[in-house]
Coordinates of C-alpha atoms in Angstrom, one line a residue:
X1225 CA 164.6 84.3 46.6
X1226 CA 167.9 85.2 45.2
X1227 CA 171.1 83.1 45.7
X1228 CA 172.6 85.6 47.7
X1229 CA 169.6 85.5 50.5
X1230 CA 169.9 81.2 50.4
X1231 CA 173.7 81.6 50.6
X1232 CA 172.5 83.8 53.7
X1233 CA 170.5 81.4 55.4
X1234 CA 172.9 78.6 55.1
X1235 CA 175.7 79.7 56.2
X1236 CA 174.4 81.5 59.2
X1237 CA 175.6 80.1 62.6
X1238 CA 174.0 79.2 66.0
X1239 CA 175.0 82.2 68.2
X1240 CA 178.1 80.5 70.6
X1241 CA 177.6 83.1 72.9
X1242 CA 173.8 82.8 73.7
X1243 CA 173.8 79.1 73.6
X1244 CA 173.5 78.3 77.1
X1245 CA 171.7 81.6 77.8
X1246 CA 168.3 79.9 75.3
X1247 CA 165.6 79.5 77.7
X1248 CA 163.3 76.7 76.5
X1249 CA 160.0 75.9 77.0
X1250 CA 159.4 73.8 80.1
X1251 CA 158.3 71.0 77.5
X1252 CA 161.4 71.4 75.6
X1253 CA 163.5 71.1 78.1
X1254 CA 165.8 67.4 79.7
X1255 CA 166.3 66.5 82.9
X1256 CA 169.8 66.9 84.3
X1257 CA 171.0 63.8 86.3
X1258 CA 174.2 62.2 84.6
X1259 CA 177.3 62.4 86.8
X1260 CA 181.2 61.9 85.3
X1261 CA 180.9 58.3 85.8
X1262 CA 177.4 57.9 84.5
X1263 CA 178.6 59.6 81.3
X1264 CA 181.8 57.3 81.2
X1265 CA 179.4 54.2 81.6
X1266 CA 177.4 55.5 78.8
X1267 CA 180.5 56.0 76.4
X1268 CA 181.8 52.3 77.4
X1269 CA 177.8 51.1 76.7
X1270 CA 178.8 52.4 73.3
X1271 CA 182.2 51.5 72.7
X1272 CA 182.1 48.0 73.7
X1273 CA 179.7 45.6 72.4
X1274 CA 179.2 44.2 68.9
X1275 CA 182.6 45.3 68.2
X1276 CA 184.3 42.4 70.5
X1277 CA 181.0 40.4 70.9
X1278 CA 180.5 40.3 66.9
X1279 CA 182.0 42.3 64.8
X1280 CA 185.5 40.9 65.5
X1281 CA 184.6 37.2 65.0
X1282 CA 182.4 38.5 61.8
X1283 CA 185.7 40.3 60.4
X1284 CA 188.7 38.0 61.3
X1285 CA 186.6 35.0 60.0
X1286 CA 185.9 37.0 56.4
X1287 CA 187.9 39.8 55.9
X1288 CA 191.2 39.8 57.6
X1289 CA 192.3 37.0 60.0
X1290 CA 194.0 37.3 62.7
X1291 CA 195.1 41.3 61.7
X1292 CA 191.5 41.8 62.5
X1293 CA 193.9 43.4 65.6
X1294 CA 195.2 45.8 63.4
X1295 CA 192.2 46.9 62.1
X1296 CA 190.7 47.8 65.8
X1297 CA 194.3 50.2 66.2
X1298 CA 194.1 51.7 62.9
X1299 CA 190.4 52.6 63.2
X1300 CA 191.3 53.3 66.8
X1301 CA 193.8 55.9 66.2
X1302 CA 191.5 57.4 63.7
X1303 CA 188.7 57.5 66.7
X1304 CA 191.0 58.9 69.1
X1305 CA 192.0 62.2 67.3
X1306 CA 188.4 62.4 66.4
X1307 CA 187.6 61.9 70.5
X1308 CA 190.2 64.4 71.5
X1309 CA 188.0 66.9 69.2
X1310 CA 184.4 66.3 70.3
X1311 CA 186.1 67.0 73.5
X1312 CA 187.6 70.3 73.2
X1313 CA 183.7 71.0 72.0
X1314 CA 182.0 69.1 74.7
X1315 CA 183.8 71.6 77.0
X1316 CA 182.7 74.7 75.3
X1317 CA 178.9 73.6 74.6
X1318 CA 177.2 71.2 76.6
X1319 CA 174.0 70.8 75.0
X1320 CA 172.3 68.3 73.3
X1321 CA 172.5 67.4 69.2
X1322 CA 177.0 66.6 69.4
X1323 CA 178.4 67.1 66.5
X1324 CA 174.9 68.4 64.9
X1325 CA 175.7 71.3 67.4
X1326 CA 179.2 71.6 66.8
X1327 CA 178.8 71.8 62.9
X1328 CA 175.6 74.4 63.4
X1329 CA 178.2 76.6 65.5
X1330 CA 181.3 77.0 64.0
X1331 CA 180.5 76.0 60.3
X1332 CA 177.0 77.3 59.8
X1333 CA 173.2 75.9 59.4
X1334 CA 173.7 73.8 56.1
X1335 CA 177.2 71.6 58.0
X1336 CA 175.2 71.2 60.9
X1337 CA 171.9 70.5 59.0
X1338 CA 173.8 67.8 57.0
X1339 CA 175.6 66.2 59.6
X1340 CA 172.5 66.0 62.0
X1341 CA 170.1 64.8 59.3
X1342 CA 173.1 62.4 58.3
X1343 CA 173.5 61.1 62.1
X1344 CA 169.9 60.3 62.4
X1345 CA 170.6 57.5 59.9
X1346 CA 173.4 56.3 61.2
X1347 CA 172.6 56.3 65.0
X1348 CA 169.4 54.6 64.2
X1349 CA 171.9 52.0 61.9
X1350 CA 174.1 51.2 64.9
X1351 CA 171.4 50.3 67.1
X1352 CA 169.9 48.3 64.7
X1353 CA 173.5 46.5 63.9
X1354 CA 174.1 45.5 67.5
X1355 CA 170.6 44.3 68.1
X1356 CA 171.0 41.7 65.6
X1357 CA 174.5 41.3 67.1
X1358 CA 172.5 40.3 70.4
X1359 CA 170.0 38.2 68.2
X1360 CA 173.1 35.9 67.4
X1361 CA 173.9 35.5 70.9
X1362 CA 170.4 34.8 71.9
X1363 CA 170.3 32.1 69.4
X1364 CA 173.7 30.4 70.7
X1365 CA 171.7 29.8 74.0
X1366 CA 168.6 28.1 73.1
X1367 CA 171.0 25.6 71.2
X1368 CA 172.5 24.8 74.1
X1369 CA 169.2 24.0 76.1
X1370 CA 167.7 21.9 72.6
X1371 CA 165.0 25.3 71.8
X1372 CA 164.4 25.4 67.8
X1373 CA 162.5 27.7 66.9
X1374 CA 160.6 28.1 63.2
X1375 CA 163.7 29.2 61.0
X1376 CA 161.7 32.1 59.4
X1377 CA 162.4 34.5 62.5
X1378 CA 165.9 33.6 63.3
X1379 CA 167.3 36.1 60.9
X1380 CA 166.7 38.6 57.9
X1381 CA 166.3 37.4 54.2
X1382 CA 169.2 36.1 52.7
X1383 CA 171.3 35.4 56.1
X1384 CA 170.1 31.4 56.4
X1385 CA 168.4 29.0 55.1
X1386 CA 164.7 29.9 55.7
X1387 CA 165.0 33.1 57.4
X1388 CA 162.3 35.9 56.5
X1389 CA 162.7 38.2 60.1
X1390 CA 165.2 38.5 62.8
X1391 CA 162.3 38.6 65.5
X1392 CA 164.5 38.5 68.3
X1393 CA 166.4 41.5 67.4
X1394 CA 163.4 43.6 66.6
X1395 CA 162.1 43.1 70.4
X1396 CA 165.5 44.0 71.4
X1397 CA 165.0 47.5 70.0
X1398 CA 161.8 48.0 71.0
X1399 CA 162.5 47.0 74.5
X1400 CA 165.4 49.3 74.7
X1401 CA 162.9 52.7 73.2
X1402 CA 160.7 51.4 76.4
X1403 CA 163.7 52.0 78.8
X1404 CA 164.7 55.4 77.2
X1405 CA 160.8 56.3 77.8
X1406 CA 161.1 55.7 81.5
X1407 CA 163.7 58.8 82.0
X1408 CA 167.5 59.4 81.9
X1409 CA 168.2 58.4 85.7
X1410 CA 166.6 55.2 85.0
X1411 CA 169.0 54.9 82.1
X1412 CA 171.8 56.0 83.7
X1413 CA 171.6 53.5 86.6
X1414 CA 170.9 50.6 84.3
X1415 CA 173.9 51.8 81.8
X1416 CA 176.3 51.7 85.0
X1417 CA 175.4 48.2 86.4
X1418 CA 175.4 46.8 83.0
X1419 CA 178.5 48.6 81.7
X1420 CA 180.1 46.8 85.1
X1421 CA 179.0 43.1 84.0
X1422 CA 180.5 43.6 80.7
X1423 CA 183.9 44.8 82.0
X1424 CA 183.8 41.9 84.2
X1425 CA 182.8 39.5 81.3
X1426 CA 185.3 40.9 79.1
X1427 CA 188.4 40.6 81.9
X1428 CA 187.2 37.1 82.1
X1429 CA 187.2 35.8 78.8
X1430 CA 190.9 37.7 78.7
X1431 CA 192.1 35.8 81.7
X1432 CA 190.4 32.1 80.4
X1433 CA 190.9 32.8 77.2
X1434 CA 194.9 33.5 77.2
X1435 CA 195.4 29.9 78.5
X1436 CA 194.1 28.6 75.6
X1437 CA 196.3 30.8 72.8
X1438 CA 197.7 28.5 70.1
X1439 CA 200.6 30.6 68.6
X1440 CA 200.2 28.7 65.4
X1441 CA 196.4 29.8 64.8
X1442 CA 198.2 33.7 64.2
X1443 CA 199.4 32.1 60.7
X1444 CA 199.0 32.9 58.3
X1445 CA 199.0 36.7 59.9
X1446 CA 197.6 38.4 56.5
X1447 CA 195.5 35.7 54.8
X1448 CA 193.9 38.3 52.9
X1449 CA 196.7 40.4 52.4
X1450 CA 197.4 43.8 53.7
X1451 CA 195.2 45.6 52.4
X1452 CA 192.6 44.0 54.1
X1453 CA 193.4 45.1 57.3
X1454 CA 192.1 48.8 55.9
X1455 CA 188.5 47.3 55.0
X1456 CA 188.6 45.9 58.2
X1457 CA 189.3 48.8 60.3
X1458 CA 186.4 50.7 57.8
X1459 CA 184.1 47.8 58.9
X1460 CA 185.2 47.5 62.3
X1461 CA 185.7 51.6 63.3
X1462 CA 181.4 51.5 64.2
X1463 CA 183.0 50.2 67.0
X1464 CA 185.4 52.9 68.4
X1465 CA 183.3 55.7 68.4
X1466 CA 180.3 55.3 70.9
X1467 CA 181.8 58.3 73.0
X1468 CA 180.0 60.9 70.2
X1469 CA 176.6 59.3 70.8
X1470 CA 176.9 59.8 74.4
X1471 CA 178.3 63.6 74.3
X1472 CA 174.7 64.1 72.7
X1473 CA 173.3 63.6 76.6
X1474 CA 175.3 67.1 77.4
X1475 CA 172.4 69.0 78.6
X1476 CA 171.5 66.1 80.7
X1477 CA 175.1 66.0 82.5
X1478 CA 175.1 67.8 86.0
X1479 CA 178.3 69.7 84.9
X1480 CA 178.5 69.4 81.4
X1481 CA 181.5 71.6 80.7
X1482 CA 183.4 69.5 83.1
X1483 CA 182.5 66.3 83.2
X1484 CA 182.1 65.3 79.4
X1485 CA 185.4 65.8 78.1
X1486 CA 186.9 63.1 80.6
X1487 CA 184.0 60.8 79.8
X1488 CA 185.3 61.0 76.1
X1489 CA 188.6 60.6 76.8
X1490 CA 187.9 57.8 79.5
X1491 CA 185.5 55.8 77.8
X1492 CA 187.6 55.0 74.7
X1493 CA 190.9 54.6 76.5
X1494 CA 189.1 51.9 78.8
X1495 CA 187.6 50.5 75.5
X1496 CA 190.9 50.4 73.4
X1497 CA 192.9 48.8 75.9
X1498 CA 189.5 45.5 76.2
X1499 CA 189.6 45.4 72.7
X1500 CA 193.5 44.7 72.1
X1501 CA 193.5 42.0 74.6
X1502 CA 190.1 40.6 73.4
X1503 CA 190.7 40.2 69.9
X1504 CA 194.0 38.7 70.2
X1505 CA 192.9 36.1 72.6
X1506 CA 190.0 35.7 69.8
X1507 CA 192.2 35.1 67.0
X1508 CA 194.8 33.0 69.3
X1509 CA 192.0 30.4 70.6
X1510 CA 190.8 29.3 67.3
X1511 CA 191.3 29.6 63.6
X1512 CA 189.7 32.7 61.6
X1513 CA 188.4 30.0 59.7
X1514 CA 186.5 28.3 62.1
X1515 CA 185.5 32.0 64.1
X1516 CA 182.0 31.8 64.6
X1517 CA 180.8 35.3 62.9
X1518 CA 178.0 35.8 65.4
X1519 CA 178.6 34.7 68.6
X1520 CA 182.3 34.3 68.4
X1521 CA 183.6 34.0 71.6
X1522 CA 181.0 31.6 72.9
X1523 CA 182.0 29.3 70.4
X1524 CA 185.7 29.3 70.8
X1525 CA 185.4 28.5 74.6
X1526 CA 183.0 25.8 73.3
X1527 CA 185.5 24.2 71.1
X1528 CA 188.3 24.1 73.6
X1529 CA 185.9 22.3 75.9
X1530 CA 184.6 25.2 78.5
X1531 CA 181.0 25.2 77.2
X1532 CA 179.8 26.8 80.8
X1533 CA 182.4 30.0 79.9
X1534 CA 180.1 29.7 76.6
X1535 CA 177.0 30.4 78.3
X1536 CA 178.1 32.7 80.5
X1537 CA 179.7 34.2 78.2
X1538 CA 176.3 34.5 75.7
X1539 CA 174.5 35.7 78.6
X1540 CA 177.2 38.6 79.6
X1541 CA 177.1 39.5 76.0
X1542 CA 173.1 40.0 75.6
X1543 CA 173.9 42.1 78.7
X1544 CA 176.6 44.2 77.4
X1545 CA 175.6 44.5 73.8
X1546 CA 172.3 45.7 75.0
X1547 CA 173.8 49.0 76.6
X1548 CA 175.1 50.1 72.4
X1549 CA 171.5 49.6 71.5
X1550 CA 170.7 52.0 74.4
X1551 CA 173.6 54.3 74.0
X1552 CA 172.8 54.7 70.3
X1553 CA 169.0 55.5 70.5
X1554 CA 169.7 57.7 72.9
X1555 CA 172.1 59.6 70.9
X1556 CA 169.9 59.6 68.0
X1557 CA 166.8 60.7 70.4
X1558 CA 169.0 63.8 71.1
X1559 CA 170.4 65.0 68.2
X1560 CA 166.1 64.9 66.7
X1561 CA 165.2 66.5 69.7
X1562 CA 168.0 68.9 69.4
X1563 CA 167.5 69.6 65.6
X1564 CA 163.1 69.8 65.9
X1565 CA 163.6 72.2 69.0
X1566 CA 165.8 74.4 66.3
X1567 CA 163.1 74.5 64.1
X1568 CA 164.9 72.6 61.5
X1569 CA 162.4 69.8 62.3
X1570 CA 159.0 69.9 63.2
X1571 CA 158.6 71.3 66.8
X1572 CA 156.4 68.4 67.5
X1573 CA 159.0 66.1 67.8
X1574 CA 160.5 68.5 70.4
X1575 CA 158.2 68.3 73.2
X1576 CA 159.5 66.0 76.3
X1577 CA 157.2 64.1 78.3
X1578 CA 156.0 66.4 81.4
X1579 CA 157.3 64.1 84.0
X1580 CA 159.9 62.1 82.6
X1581 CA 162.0 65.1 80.6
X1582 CA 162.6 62.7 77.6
X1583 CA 161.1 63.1 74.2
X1584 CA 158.8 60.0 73.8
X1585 CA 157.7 60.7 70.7
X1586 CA 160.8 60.8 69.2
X1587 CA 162.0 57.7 71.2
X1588 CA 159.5 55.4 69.4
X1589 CA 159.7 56.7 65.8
X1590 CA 163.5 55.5 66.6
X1591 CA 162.7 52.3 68.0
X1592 CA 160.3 51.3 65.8
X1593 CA 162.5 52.5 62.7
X1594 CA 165.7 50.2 64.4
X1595 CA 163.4 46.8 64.9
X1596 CA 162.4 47.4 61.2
X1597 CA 166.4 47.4 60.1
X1598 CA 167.6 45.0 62.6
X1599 CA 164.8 42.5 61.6
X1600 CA 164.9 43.0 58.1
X1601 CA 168.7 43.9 56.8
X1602 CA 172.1 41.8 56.8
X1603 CA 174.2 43.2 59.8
X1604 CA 177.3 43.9 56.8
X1605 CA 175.1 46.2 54.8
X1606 CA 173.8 47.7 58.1
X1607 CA 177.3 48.3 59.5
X1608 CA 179.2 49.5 56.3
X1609 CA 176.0 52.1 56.3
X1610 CA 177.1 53.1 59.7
X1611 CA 180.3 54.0 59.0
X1612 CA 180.0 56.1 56.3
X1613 CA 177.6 58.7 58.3
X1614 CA 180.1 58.5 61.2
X1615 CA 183.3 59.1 59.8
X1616 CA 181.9 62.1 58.3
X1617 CA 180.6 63.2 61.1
X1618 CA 184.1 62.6 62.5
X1619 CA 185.5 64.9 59.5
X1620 CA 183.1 67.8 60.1
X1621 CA 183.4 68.0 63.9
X1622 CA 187.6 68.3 62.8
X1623 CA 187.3 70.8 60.7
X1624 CA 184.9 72.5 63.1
X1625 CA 187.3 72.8 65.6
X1626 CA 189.9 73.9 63.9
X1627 CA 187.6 76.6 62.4
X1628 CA 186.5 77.5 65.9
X1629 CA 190.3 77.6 67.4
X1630 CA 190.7 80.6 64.5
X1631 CA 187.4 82.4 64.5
X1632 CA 187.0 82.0 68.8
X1633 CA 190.5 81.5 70.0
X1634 CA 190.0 83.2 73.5
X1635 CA 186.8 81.2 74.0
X1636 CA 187.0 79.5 77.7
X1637 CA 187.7 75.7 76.6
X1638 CA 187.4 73.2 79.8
X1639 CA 189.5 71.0 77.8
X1640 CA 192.1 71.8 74.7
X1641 CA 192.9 70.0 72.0
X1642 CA 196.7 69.5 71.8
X1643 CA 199.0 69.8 68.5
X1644 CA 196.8 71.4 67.1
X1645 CA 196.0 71.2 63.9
X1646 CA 198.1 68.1 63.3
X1647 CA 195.0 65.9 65.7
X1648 CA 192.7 67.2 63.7
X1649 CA 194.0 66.6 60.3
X1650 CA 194.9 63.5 61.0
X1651 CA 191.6 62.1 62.2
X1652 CA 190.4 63.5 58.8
X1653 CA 193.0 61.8 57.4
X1654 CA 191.7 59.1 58.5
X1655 CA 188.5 59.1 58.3
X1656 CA 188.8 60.1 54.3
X1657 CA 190.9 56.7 53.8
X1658 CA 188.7 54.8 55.6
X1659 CA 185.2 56.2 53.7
X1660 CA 187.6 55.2 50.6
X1661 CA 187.7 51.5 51.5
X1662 CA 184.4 50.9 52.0
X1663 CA 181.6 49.2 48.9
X1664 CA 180.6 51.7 46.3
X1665 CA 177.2 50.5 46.9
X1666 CA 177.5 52.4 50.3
X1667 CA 178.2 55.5 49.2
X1668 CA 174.8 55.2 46.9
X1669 CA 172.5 54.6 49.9
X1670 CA 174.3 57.3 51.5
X1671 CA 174.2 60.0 48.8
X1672 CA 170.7 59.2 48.3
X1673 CA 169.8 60.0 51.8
X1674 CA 171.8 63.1 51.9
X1675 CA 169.5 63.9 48.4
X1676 CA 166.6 63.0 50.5
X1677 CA 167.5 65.5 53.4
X1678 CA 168.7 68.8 50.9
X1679 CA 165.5 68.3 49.4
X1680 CA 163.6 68.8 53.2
X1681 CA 166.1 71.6 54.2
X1682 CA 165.2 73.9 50.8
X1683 CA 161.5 72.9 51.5
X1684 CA 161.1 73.0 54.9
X1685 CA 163.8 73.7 57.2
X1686 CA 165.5 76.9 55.7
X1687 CA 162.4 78.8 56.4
X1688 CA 161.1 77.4 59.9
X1689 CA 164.8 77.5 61.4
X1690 CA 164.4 79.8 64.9
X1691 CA 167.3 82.0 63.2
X1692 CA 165.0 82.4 60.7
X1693 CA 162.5 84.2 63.1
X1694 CA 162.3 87.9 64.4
X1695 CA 164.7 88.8 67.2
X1696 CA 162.1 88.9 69.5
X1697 CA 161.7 85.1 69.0
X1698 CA 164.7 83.6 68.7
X1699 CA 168.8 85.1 69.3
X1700 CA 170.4 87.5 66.9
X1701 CA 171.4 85.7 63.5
X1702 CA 175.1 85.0 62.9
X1703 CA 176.3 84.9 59.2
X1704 CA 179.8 83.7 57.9
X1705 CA 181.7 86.7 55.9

């Protein structure tokens, strides 16, 4: 093949125009069911979680103090002009696969190969961070009722004294691949109920927790200087972004086009606003030093003598950090589904279950892939993994729009992206900083994966893509100039 023909099949483009016209087989196809309120739910699920429940405590108490505020704003700002982008998209193509999608349309096969085989990482990462987030929260509660257990499954290698395998974190994920199996509806009413206790919880550890501020615990501000709030917000941003893992449910919305722009946009203001107040009654209630970095909150109603807000507390928190796991694997479910039913994966992985409409087989390759990360990696390695995947993601899906808003400016857009291009350069601005700050070792793993996935695309994917097929199989090919 000459270099000319591979140029050819990489850059060529998912037709925009056919995209909802593809009729799939009835085995490749998802149920719709997913209201606007149902999607919001879902894009809370995502948003809130480890990030208040863990994450904070983990990163004042290590990394920043009590700026660990300032980290959730930076890395919210950076999220937000991301958000505004996967909206404008979310508006013009509801279907599964996000930012895979996005890239495959407007940037060509290789972006959106890349960024989907990059997301299957990550997604898979994220779930497997927050289930160990909910591990430490299971653990806080059988020391309040006098359980041990043996110390070899309270935690991966290297985290404790005597751990080997977080156990309880593993069943988390597999529990949670066993709900995505019974159908969206089923997921959508548990993500709404669920999403409700933990607004509820995180009100009420706001409106307990502001009685017991101690101004004097915000000093020093900066303990580990400045430019620690930067490493923070790279560690912390997994956090802010759970609306992109729920715009890969498009095709399963009732009116995609509509409704998932305001889910984006709704999710992470409701989310922004919990975690400003949460985090500075954290940081105000006790001293980063003393921050519990796994079960945070629980402890520091503990230590100013409300150990039944603990509990309750713990419990609301297994809840609501459960709905990430769920949130997550579902967006990684999705964006395989999406990329096998392309052809750039085995078709195989494609085929939904013939009641259900939800790809089984994919949803337990991806559970039984997150229990072996959540029981066998340190949640920092995990999360710094995460972000890397996710703010490139975040950079691609900006410069896709903005490539899209030249190439297909009279395109019908339910939503539009305002100033632009300044939104979208800033979120890569952003996101480029942010991938700076974070542990060489990161960007290793990361390049070796994306090694990993070239490799499959030249050998595999190149040649069974559906835009590789006659035009009697699949939809005209589009090419870049």
């Amino acid at each position: 093949m000459s270099l000319a023909e591979l140029r050819s099949q990489m850059l060529r483009r998912k037709p925009l125009g056919r995209i909802e016209e593809e009729s799939e087989p009835a085995d490749e196809q998802l149920a719709r069911s997913l209201g606007l309120w149902q999607l919001t739910a879902i894009g809370v699920g995502g948003i809130i979680g480890a990030g208040i429940f863990t994450l904070a405590g983990a990163v004042a108490h290590s990394v920043t103090g009590p700026s660990v505020l300032i980290s959730f704003l930076i890395a919210g700002v950076a999220s937000a002009a991301a958000a505004l982008c996967y909206a404008e998209f979310a508006g013009m193509i509801p279907k599964a696969g996000s930012a895979y999608t996005y890239g495959y349309v407007s940037l060509g096969e290789i972006a959106g190969w890349f960024i989907g085989w990059d997301l299957l990482l990550e997604y898979v990462a994220v779930a497997a961070v927050v289930a160990i987030g909910v591990s430490g929260y299971f653990r806080f509660l059988l020391e309040q009722v006098d359980i041990e257990l043996p110390d070899w499954m309270m935690g991966a290698a290297g985290t404790g004294e005597g751990h080997v395998i977080d156990v309880f974190a593993m069943l988390f994920c597999l529990g949670t691949a066993w709900l995505l199996s019974r159908g969206i509806r089923s997921v959508g009413r548990f993500e709404t109920v669920a999403v409700g206790i933990k607004v509820a919880l995180v009100l009420l550890i706001i409106v307990l927790g502001v009685f017991h501020i101690d101004s004097a615990n915000y000093t020093p501000y900066f303990p580990f200087g400045t430019a620690a709030v930067w490493t923070g917000a790279a560690t912390v941003f997994f956090a802010v972004f759970g609306y992109d893992a729920m715009s890969t449910a498009a095709e399963e919305s009732t009116e995609g086009r509509k409704h998932l722009p305001k889910a984006i946009i709704y999710s992470l203001a409701i989310a922004m606003v919990l975690y400003v107040l949460a985090t500075l009654v954290l940081t105000g209630m006790q001293k980063y030093t003393e921050i519990s970095p796994t079960s945070g909150f629980s402890t520091a109603f503990e230590s100013v003598g409300m150990p039944g807000v603990a509990n309750i507390i713990a419990i609301g928190a297994i809840v609501g950090i459960v709905t990430v796991v769920l949130t997550f694997m579902l967006g990684v479910t999705r964006v395989w589904f999406a990329m096998s039913r392309d052809g750039l994966l085995p078709e195989w992985f494609a085929k939904t279950h013939p009641v259900r409409k939800v790809p089984t087989r994919v949803t337990w390759i991806v559970g039984i892939g997150a229990a072996g990360m959540a029981g066998l990696l340190d949640i920092t390695v995990v999360a710094e993994l995460t972000n890397i995947g996710i703010l490139m993601a975040f950079i691609v899906v900006s410069v896709a729009v903005i490539v899209l808003r030249r190439t297909r400016p009279d395109e019908p857009r339910t939503f539009r992206l305002p100033f632009m291009p300044v939104i979208p350069l800033v979120g890569i601005g952003f996101s480029i900083y942010l991938i700076w700050s974070l542990p060489w070792q990161t960007w290793v793993r990361f390049a070796v994966w994306l090694v990993v996935g070239l490799v499959i695309y030249l050998m595999y994917s190149r040649t069974h893509s559906k835009l590789e097929r006659p035009t009697s199989e699949a939809p005209p090919m589009a090419t870049t100039p």
